[in-house]
Amino acid sequence: MKLNPFVKAGIGLTFALIWSCPTLAAMTESKNFGLEVKVTGQSEDDRDLGTASGGDVSGVGLDLRPWVYGESGAWSAYAMGQAVTSTDIIETDTLQQSDSDGTQTTDNGDRKTKKNYLAMREFWVGYSGLTPYPGEMLKLGRQRLRNDDGQWRDTNIEALNWTFDTTLLRANAGVAERFSEYRTDLKELAPKDKDRLHAYADAAYQWTPGNWVGIRGHHTHDDGKLDYPEPGVAGDSLDKKENGDISWIGLTADSDAYNWRNTNTVNYWGSITGMSGDRDTVNALNADGSRPTQAKRSDDVNGWATDIGVRLRLDPQWQVGAAYARASADYEQTGLESNRSNYTGTRSRVHRFGEAFRGEMNNMQTATLFGSWMLNDEYDASLIYHKFWRVDGNKPVGSNGINAVENNTDDVTGAILSSTSLPLEDGNKDMGQEMDLVVTKYFKQGLLPAALSQSIDEPSALVRFRGGVFKPGDAYGKEVDSYMHRAFIDVIWRF
C-alpha cells in the first residue's frame, strides 16, 4: 500500500514516542498494546428493494485490529492497524463510509470494496500539557472524532483536534481533512471528500447538576477541481461534480442523556441547527450529447434540523422513550457523521434512523418509540420502532441503507440496458417504517488508558446482535418488495 508523506510522518512519530517509554515491561503492565479480534456475521436481503438482481449479503468476516499506545510525560502516541478477510463484502466497521460498502461503481476499480484488505485506522500524537486540567489534550494525526449524538462527527480522519473535558465545561475545536482512506482496496477518495476542509468547534456548560447547554459550529470549505463531462467520453462515478462552502451552527440541551451510566429518572435531549452556504454544481451534457451553455451553476443552500427526545427510567433495569427528528428539504449533514449514539440509554450505540434504513438528516422526519433493558454490566437490549416521512414530497431523501433502482429494459428481449436510482413517487411522503433490535452480552471489563476512550468503543469483550427490518412506504411505489432486512452478529474479544 502506497503511503503519502502525512501517513509516514504520523507512523514515524507514533513509534518514536512509543519507544521513548521507560521499558517494554512497563508498557505491558499498563496495557499499552493489544489486539482486538472481531468476528462479524452479516445477513442482508433486498437493499435494492427487489428492483435489481443480487443485492443480498450473507457471510462472515474476521477483523483484526492490533494497537499500540505510549506515554512520556505530557506526550502520548497511538496507532491502530486493521486486517480484514471475509467470505462476502461484510461490514465489520460501523464507521464505514456509506459509499464504501461495495455499491460504488467505478470505471477504474480504485474505489471498490474487497473481501480482504489492510488498513491504518488511526495514528496520532497527543500533548496534554497546554493546561493543568486532566481532561485536556491536543492531538495531531488520523484519529477518531466523535460527538455524543454522532450527527456532526463520528469518523476516523486526519485532524488537529483539541479537547477540553472537565466537570462543568466540555469543549472541542479543530480542523480536519481526509487525504486518504489508508486501505489497500480503496485507493481513491469519494468525490465529496476530495479537497474538503472541515473546521469545527463546540462547547457545553453544566448549568445545574446533570443538565448541559451547548453551542456548536462546523464549516466546510471545498475548493476541489470539478470534473466537467466531455462529449463522447464516458463519465466516472468518482468525478467530482460539486464543491462550495457550507456552515452549520447549532444549540443543544440535554440531561447527560447519552451517558448510559447516569441514573436519572427522566432523561432528555434536544438540538436545533441552522445551515447556510453556497454550492457550485457541474451541469450535465445536453440530451443530444453536446456541451451545455453553462458548464456549472451556482446556488445558495439553506436549511435547518432538529432532534428531540425523552427517556423515562421505570426501574434500575428498564427504560422507555420517544424521539422526533426533522430536517428541511435542503438540509444536509457535515459528511463526518455516523448517526450512532446511546440514545436508548444502554452501552450499545444504535443508529438513530434505523439499522436497516440508515436515514440521514435530509428532507426527512422521523418518529421513534423505544424500550431498553440493562442487567448489571452483563447484558443490555434495545427494541426500537421508527416511522419515516419526507418533508417535501417532491424532493429526494438521504439514506445510506437503501439502493433501489429503476431499470431501462430492451422491449424485445427484456434485457436490462441501464439502471438509475429509483425516483420516489411525486407528492407521496410516506417513506416507510422499521423495527430494530440490538442485544449484547458482555463478558469481562477491560482496563484501557483514558486517552483511548474514543479510539476503542467497547470496554469489554462481547457478543452483540443488531438488526432491523424495513417496510418501504408508498413513496417507493408499488413495484418494490414488501420488506428488507439487515442483521449482524458481532463477537469481539481483546487481548
XYZ file of C-alpha atoms in Angstrom:
495
model
C 0.000 0.000 0.000
C 1.434 3.330 -1.051
C 1.584 5.807 1.846
C 1.670 9.567 1.427
C 4.065 11.744 3.481
C 1.343 12.537 6.047
C 0.986 8.839 6.858
C 4.728 8.233 7.021
C 5.221 11.173 9.371
C 2.354 10.063 11.609
C 3.583 6.492 11.869
C 7.156 7.606 12.466
C 6.216 9.999 15.265
C 3.931 7.399 16.802
C 6.568 4.716 17.150
C 9.279 7.176 18.141
C 7.210 8.254 21.122
C 6.160 4.709 21.979
C 9.747 3.515 22.229
C 10.657 6.539 24.372
C 8.688 4.889 27.186
C 10.873 3.550 30.042
C 10.628 -0.182 29.372
C 8.607 -2.659 27.376
C 7.675 -4.393 30.629
C 6.150 -1.184 31.983
C 4.114 -0.823 28.784
C 2.807 -4.357 29.208
C 1.755 -3.769 32.829
C -0.241 -0.647 31.923
C -1.908 -2.318 28.897
C -0.278 -0.177 26.248
C -0.570 -2.603 23.368
C -3.053 -5.237 22.363
C -5.139 -6.918 19.714
C -8.851 -6.516 19.103
C -10.382 -9.524 17.368
C -13.798 -9.047 15.797
C -15.822 -11.697 14.001
C -18.906 -10.418 12.175
C -21.672 -12.397 10.560
C -23.956 -10.419 8.253
C -27.279 -11.232 6.639
C -28.826 -8.666 4.304
C -31.647 -9.044 1.849
C -33.082 -6.594 -0.704
C -31.074 -3.435 -0.132
C -32.386 -2.638 -3.624
C -35.972 -3.427 -2.508
C -36.146 -6.150 -5.153
C -35.555 -3.767 -8.068
C -32.351 -5.475 -9.253
C -30.765 -8.900 -9.296
C -28.471 -9.767 -6.418
C -28.227 -7.141 -3.693
C -28.019 -9.729 -0.933
C -25.217 -10.281 1.564
C -24.581 -13.425 3.576
C -21.204 -14.222 5.058
C -18.662 -13.986 7.855
C -15.733 -11.611 8.261
C -12.666 -11.615 10.513
C -11.352 -8.184 11.531
C -8.007 -7.999 13.403
C -7.024 -4.634 14.896
C -3.603 -4.504 16.552
C -2.944 -1.332 18.528
C -0.093 0.225 20.470
C -0.062 3.192 22.827
C 2.697 5.011 24.668
C 3.084 7.918 27.093
C 6.067 10.025 28.085
C 5.258 12.936 30.367
C 2.613 15.092 28.701
C 3.154 13.356 25.358
C 1.346 10.291 24.065
C 1.054 8.398 20.796
C -1.274 5.779 19.401
C -1.599 3.619 16.307
C -4.164 1.025 15.265
C -3.932 -1.139 12.161
C -6.539 -3.390 10.590
C -6.591 -6.631 8.599
C -9.924 -7.884 7.253
C -10.791 -11.122 5.494
C -14.313 -12.273 4.722
C -16.460 -14.593 2.619
C -18.513 -11.673 1.250
C -18.389 -7.878 1.411
C -19.038 -7.753 5.171
C -19.436 -4.544 7.174
C -17.173 -5.233 10.121
C -16.848 -1.497 10.835
C -19.795 0.654 11.990
C -17.807 3.750 10.921
C -17.602 2.524 7.334
C -18.445 5.331 4.911
C -21.776 4.987 3.146
C -20.230 4.729 -0.320
C -17.528 2.285 0.753
C -19.823 -0.695 1.061
C -19.334 -2.232 -2.333
C -22.228 -0.486 -4.085
C -19.988 2.200 -5.553
C -19.390 1.529 -9.251
C -16.267 2.999 -10.813
C -14.698 2.578 -14.205
C -11.190 2.031 -12.857
C -11.901 -0.002 -9.725
C -9.968 2.384 -7.485
C -12.888 2.614 -5.051
C -14.272 -0.889 -4.912
C -14.580 -2.584 -1.534
C -12.937 -6.014 -1.463
C -13.327 -9.027 0.788
C -9.733 -8.780 2.009
C -7.832 -5.608 2.797
C -5.284 -3.979 5.100
C -5.733 -0.551 6.629
C -4.453 2.003 9.118
C -7.380 3.116 11.264
C -5.546 5.627 13.454
C -2.098 7.109 14.061
C -1.751 10.207 16.190
C 0.481 12.090 18.588
C -1.070 13.814 21.609
C 0.047 16.550 24.007
C -1.787 17.237 27.284
C 0.396 19.974 28.740
C -1.397 23.077 27.489
C -3.492 23.390 30.668
C -3.335 21.765 34.113
C -6.716 20.059 33.631
C -6.547 16.235 33.227
C -9.290 16.171 30.569
C -7.402 18.352 28.087
C -5.450 17.090 25.058
C -4.217 18.242 21.654
C -3.960 15.503 19.015
C -2.391 15.551 15.562
C -2.869 12.745 13.064
C -5.558 10.347 11.888
C -7.908 9.973 14.850
C -11.437 9.271 15.948
C -13.564 12.420 16.081
C -16.892 11.942 17.801
C -19.646 13.912 19.463
C -22.340 12.387 21.680
C -25.214 12.186 19.192
C -22.992 11.166 16.257
C -24.883 13.581 13.995
C -21.987 16.013 13.429
C -18.808 13.968 13.857
C -18.127 10.260 14.247
C -15.353 9.103 11.953
C -11.633 8.420 11.636
C -9.994 11.324 9.813
C -6.737 13.301 9.701
C -7.136 16.193 12.106
C -5.607 18.646 14.529
C -8.062 18.399 17.422
C -8.142 20.000 20.874
C -10.376 18.526 23.591
C -11.178 20.084 26.961
C -13.301 17.949 29.292
C -13.947 18.959 32.907
C -16.801 18.626 35.379
C -18.521 21.857 34.343
C -17.202 22.566 30.836
C -16.638 20.444 27.753
C -15.166 21.818 24.547
C -13.670 20.699 21.246
C -12.040 22.616 18.413
C -10.104 21.560 15.367
C -9.574 21.250 11.645
C -9.770 18.054 9.613
C -9.366 16.889 6.036
C -9.417 13.432 4.516
C -6.319 12.771 2.422
C -6.639 9.005 2.011
C -8.712 6.039 3.168
C -5.464 4.250 4.180
C -6.889 0.989 2.840
C -5.386 -1.298 0.230
C -8.703 -1.610 -1.625
C -9.988 1.988 -1.550
C -7.231 3.793 -3.424
C -9.289 6.914 -4.200
C -11.372 9.204 -2.018
C -15.091 9.635 -2.501
C -15.731 12.768 -4.637
C -17.330 14.619 -1.709
C -14.140 14.206 0.358
C -11.649 15.439 -2.219
C -10.098 18.762 -1.111
C -12.793 19.291 1.535
C -11.535 21.024 4.686
C -13.562 20.870 7.913
C -13.261 23.408 10.743
C -15.348 22.902 13.872
C -15.803 23.922 17.493
C -18.272 23.169 20.270
C -18.706 23.925 23.956
C -21.187 22.746 26.600
C -21.700 24.012 30.161
C -23.261 22.152 33.084
C -25.536 24.901 34.371
C -27.108 22.716 37.057
C -26.138 19.191 38.174
C -26.685 16.762 35.320
C -28.036 19.377 32.876
C -25.978 20.746 29.999
C -26.462 23.512 27.434
C -24.156 23.954 24.496
C -23.341 25.550 21.183
C -21.558 24.004 18.226
C -20.405 25.112 14.818
C -18.948 23.492 11.709
C -17.689 24.875 8.396
C -16.630 23.025 5.265
C -14.503 24.635 2.571
C -14.447 22.616 -0.645
C -12.423 24.068 -3.490
C -11.723 20.772 -5.228
C -11.306 20.748 -9.011
C -14.590 19.931 -10.741
C -14.729 17.266 -13.445
C -16.754 18.521 -16.408
C -18.334 15.993 -18.792
C -16.941 15.751 -22.307
C -18.964 14.728 -25.368
C -18.228 11.168 -26.351
C -16.261 10.428 -23.165
C -17.807 8.174 -20.544
C -18.036 9.689 -17.075
C -16.811 8.043 -13.889
C -18.679 7.900 -10.599
C -15.538 9.270 -8.933
C -15.774 12.503 -10.949
C -16.229 15.482 -8.645
C -19.478 17.240 -9.546
C -19.914 19.667 -6.605
C -17.910 21.996 -4.384
C -18.563 25.078 -2.267
C -18.700 26.389 1.300
C -21.300 25.420 3.920
C -21.629 26.434 7.588
C -23.664 24.945 10.440
C -24.497 26.493 13.825
C -26.459 24.640 16.473
C -27.750 24.829 20.049
C -28.099 21.809 22.341
C -29.569 20.953 25.736
C -29.578 17.588 27.482
C -29.565 15.822 30.831
C -26.381 13.880 30.079
C -28.784 11.585 28.241
C -26.119 9.929 26.073
C -24.223 8.784 29.178
C -25.552 5.270 29.770
C -24.159 5.311 33.324
C -26.451 8.077 34.547
C -29.328 7.043 36.836
C -31.746 9.917 36.158
C -35.437 9.064 36.352
C -36.065 11.325 33.353
C -33.544 11.996 30.586
C -33.983 14.428 27.712
C -32.083 15.797 24.757
C -32.764 18.472 22.204
C -30.912 20.245 19.425
C -31.662 22.747 16.695
C -29.303 23.513 13.829
C -29.212 26.040 11.020
C -27.226 25.568 7.819
C -26.246 28.091 5.136
C -23.790 28.216 2.267
C -23.216 28.152 -1.458
C -22.561 25.337 -3.886
C -21.269 25.033 -7.455
C -22.653 22.080 -9.408
C -21.485 20.721 -12.772
C -24.189 20.743 -15.459
C -24.781 17.538 -17.386
C -24.428 17.297 -21.157
C -27.428 18.201 -23.264
C -29.772 15.469 -24.443
C -28.006 15.386 -27.818
C -24.638 14.878 -26.124
C -23.361 18.415 -26.674
C -21.888 20.668 -24.011
C -24.349 22.827 -22.040
C -24.288 26.600 -22.433
C -23.111 26.996 -18.823
C -20.571 24.461 -17.553
C -21.768 24.823 -13.967
C -24.425 26.509 -11.883
C -24.154 28.244 -8.521
C -26.826 28.041 -5.818
C -27.367 29.168 -2.258
C -28.185 26.342 0.158
C -30.071 26.832 3.413
C -31.772 24.506 5.834
C -32.454 23.574 9.411
C -32.836 20.432 11.510
C -33.912 19.411 14.987
C -33.736 16.266 17.104
C -35.584 15.953 20.447
C -36.202 13.033 22.767
C -37.162 11.947 26.261
C -36.399 8.729 28.147
C -38.099 7.533 31.342
C -36.479 5.089 33.769
C -39.140 2.684 35.057
C -36.751 0.892 37.425
C -32.977 0.230 37.574
C -33.212 -2.122 34.573
C -35.986 -0.846 32.282
C -36.345 2.391 30.313
C -38.804 3.625 27.680
C -38.625 6.679 25.454
C -39.755 8.605 22.404
C -37.924 10.843 19.956
C -38.637 13.037 16.956
C -36.300 14.428 14.300
C -36.948 16.688 11.338
C -34.684 18.134 8.644
C -35.775 20.577 5.976
C -35.699 19.680 2.304
C -32.309 21.256 1.569
C -30.581 20.483 4.864
C -27.595 18.148 4.792
C -25.197 16.855 7.405
C -21.490 17.592 7.680
C -20.297 14.422 5.952
C -18.441 13.194 9.074
C -21.482 11.759 10.871
C -22.415 8.156 11.725
C -25.778 8.941 13.392
C -24.969 6.306 16.038
C -25.410 7.078 19.732
C -26.513 5.771 23.132
C -29.908 7.472 22.936
C -31.759 4.344 24.152
C -29.841 4.512 27.442
C -27.678 1.404 27.044
C -23.971 0.926 26.465
C -24.667 -0.217 22.881
C -24.768 2.562 20.305
C -27.707 2.325 17.921
C -28.353 4.029 14.582
C -30.679 6.954 15.249
C -32.534 6.418 11.935
C -32.716 2.661 11.629
C -30.184 -0.165 11.412
C -31.682 -1.124 8.030
C -32.901 2.192 6.529
C -29.978 4.242 7.907
C -31.652 7.547 7.186
C -29.910 10.898 7.091
C -30.938 14.362 8.230
C -32.064 15.419 4.763
C -35.697 16.156 3.793
C -36.843 13.667 6.412
C -38.811 13.490 9.622
C -38.698 10.523 11.951
C -40.879 9.485 14.886
C -39.297 6.909 17.205
C -40.503 4.801 20.140
C -38.140 2.556 22.071
C -37.638 0.429 25.150
C -34.343 -0.673 26.654
C -33.088 -3.047 29.344
C -29.796 -3.436 31.202
C -28.744 -6.084 33.712
C -25.695 -5.008 35.708
C -22.665 -4.910 33.373
C -23.582 -8.201 31.697
C -26.479 -7.580 29.316
C -28.298 -4.808 27.513
C -31.020 -4.712 24.872
C -32.964 -2.114 22.875
C -36.165 -2.542 20.867
C -36.933 0.428 18.591
C -39.736 1.404 16.207
C -39.269 4.131 13.553
C -41.678 5.816 11.163
C -40.185 7.854 8.285
C -41.680 10.608 6.104
C -40.411 13.075 3.550
C -40.740 16.743 4.474
C -41.073 17.809 0.825
C -42.937 15.172 -1.146
C -41.290 16.225 -4.399
C -37.629 16.024 -3.352
C -35.366 13.053 -2.563
C -34.120 11.983 0.865
C -30.788 10.720 2.102
C -30.478 7.071 3.129
C -27.330 5.001 3.399
C -29.233 1.734 3.698
C -31.427 1.649 0.577
C -30.230 1.471 -3.030
C -33.393 0.923 -5.089
C -33.014 1.310 -8.856
C -35.143 1.853 -11.935
C -34.219 -0.399 -14.852
C -34.302 0.524 -18.537
C -35.017 -2.724 -20.417
C -34.983 -3.831 -24.041
C -38.549 -4.018 -25.374
C -37.838 -7.223 -27.306
C -35.508 -9.299 -25.129
C -36.293 -7.789 -21.734
C -32.575 -7.402 -21.036
C -31.579 -4.606 -18.659
C -29.864 -1.850 -20.626
C -29.179 0.572 -17.757
C -30.158 1.318 -14.167
C -30.619 4.601 -12.341
C -31.710 5.464 -8.821
C -35.393 4.797 -8.313
C -37.297 8.105 -8.316
C -39.740 8.491 -5.435
C -43.440 8.973 -6.140
C -44.171 12.696 -6.526
C -46.263 14.083 -3.696
C -46.093 10.922 -1.580
C -44.289 11.467 1.714
C -44.568 8.023 3.345
C -41.058 6.528 3.310
C -41.834 3.510 5.456
C -41.316 2.060 8.925
C -38.801 -0.116 10.712
C -38.288 -2.306 13.764
C -34.777 -2.641 15.249
C -33.410 -4.997 17.890
C -29.960 -4.699 19.485
C -28.918 -7.222 22.172
C -25.477 -7.500 23.784
C -23.837 -9.904 26.222
C -20.657 -8.587 27.895
C -18.050 -10.965 29.270
C -15.428 -9.006 31.181
C -14.332 -5.491 31.940
C -11.224 -4.216 30.209
C -8.911 -1.551 31.589
C -7.563 0.769 28.899
C -5.751 4.121 29.057
C -8.206 7.022 29.365
C -6.820 8.640 26.201
C -8.172 5.701 24.177
C -11.797 6.192 25.256
C -12.820 7.372 21.780
C -10.493 5.139 19.778
C -11.813 1.895 21.262
C -15.586 1.893 21.606
C -16.253 -1.012 23.921
C -14.630 -1.571 27.334
C -15.232 -5.322 27.324
C -15.434 -8.473 25.280
C -18.911 -9.086 23.930
C -21.362 -10.828 21.649
C -23.888 -8.497 20.017
C -26.857 -8.890 17.695
C -28.026 -5.790 15.857
C -30.618 -5.839 13.148
C -33.511 -4.059 11.522
C -36.470 -4.890 9.281
C -37.645 -2.077 7.000
C -41.015 -1.917 5.251
C -40.965 0.656 2.413
C -43.809 3.146 2.209
C -45.900 4.395 -0.684
C -43.213 6.892 -1.746
C -41.251 3.968 -3.249
C -44.180 2.945 -5.451
C -45.829 -0.454 -5.814
C -43.094 -2.319 -7.678
C -40.791 -2.877 -4.689
C -40.581 -5.775 -2.243
C -42.590 -5.667 0.976
C -39.605 -5.886 3.346
C -35.832 -5.626 3.523
C -33.608 -6.591 6.431
C -30.057 -6.130 7.632
C -28.696 -8.077 10.596
C -25.282 -8.581 12.221
C -23.790 -10.767 14.899
C -20.554 -9.311 16.272
C -18.150 -11.208 18.504
C -15.396 -9.006 19.963
C -12.531 -10.072 22.192
C -9.498 -8.066 23.221
C -6.097 -9.490 24.120
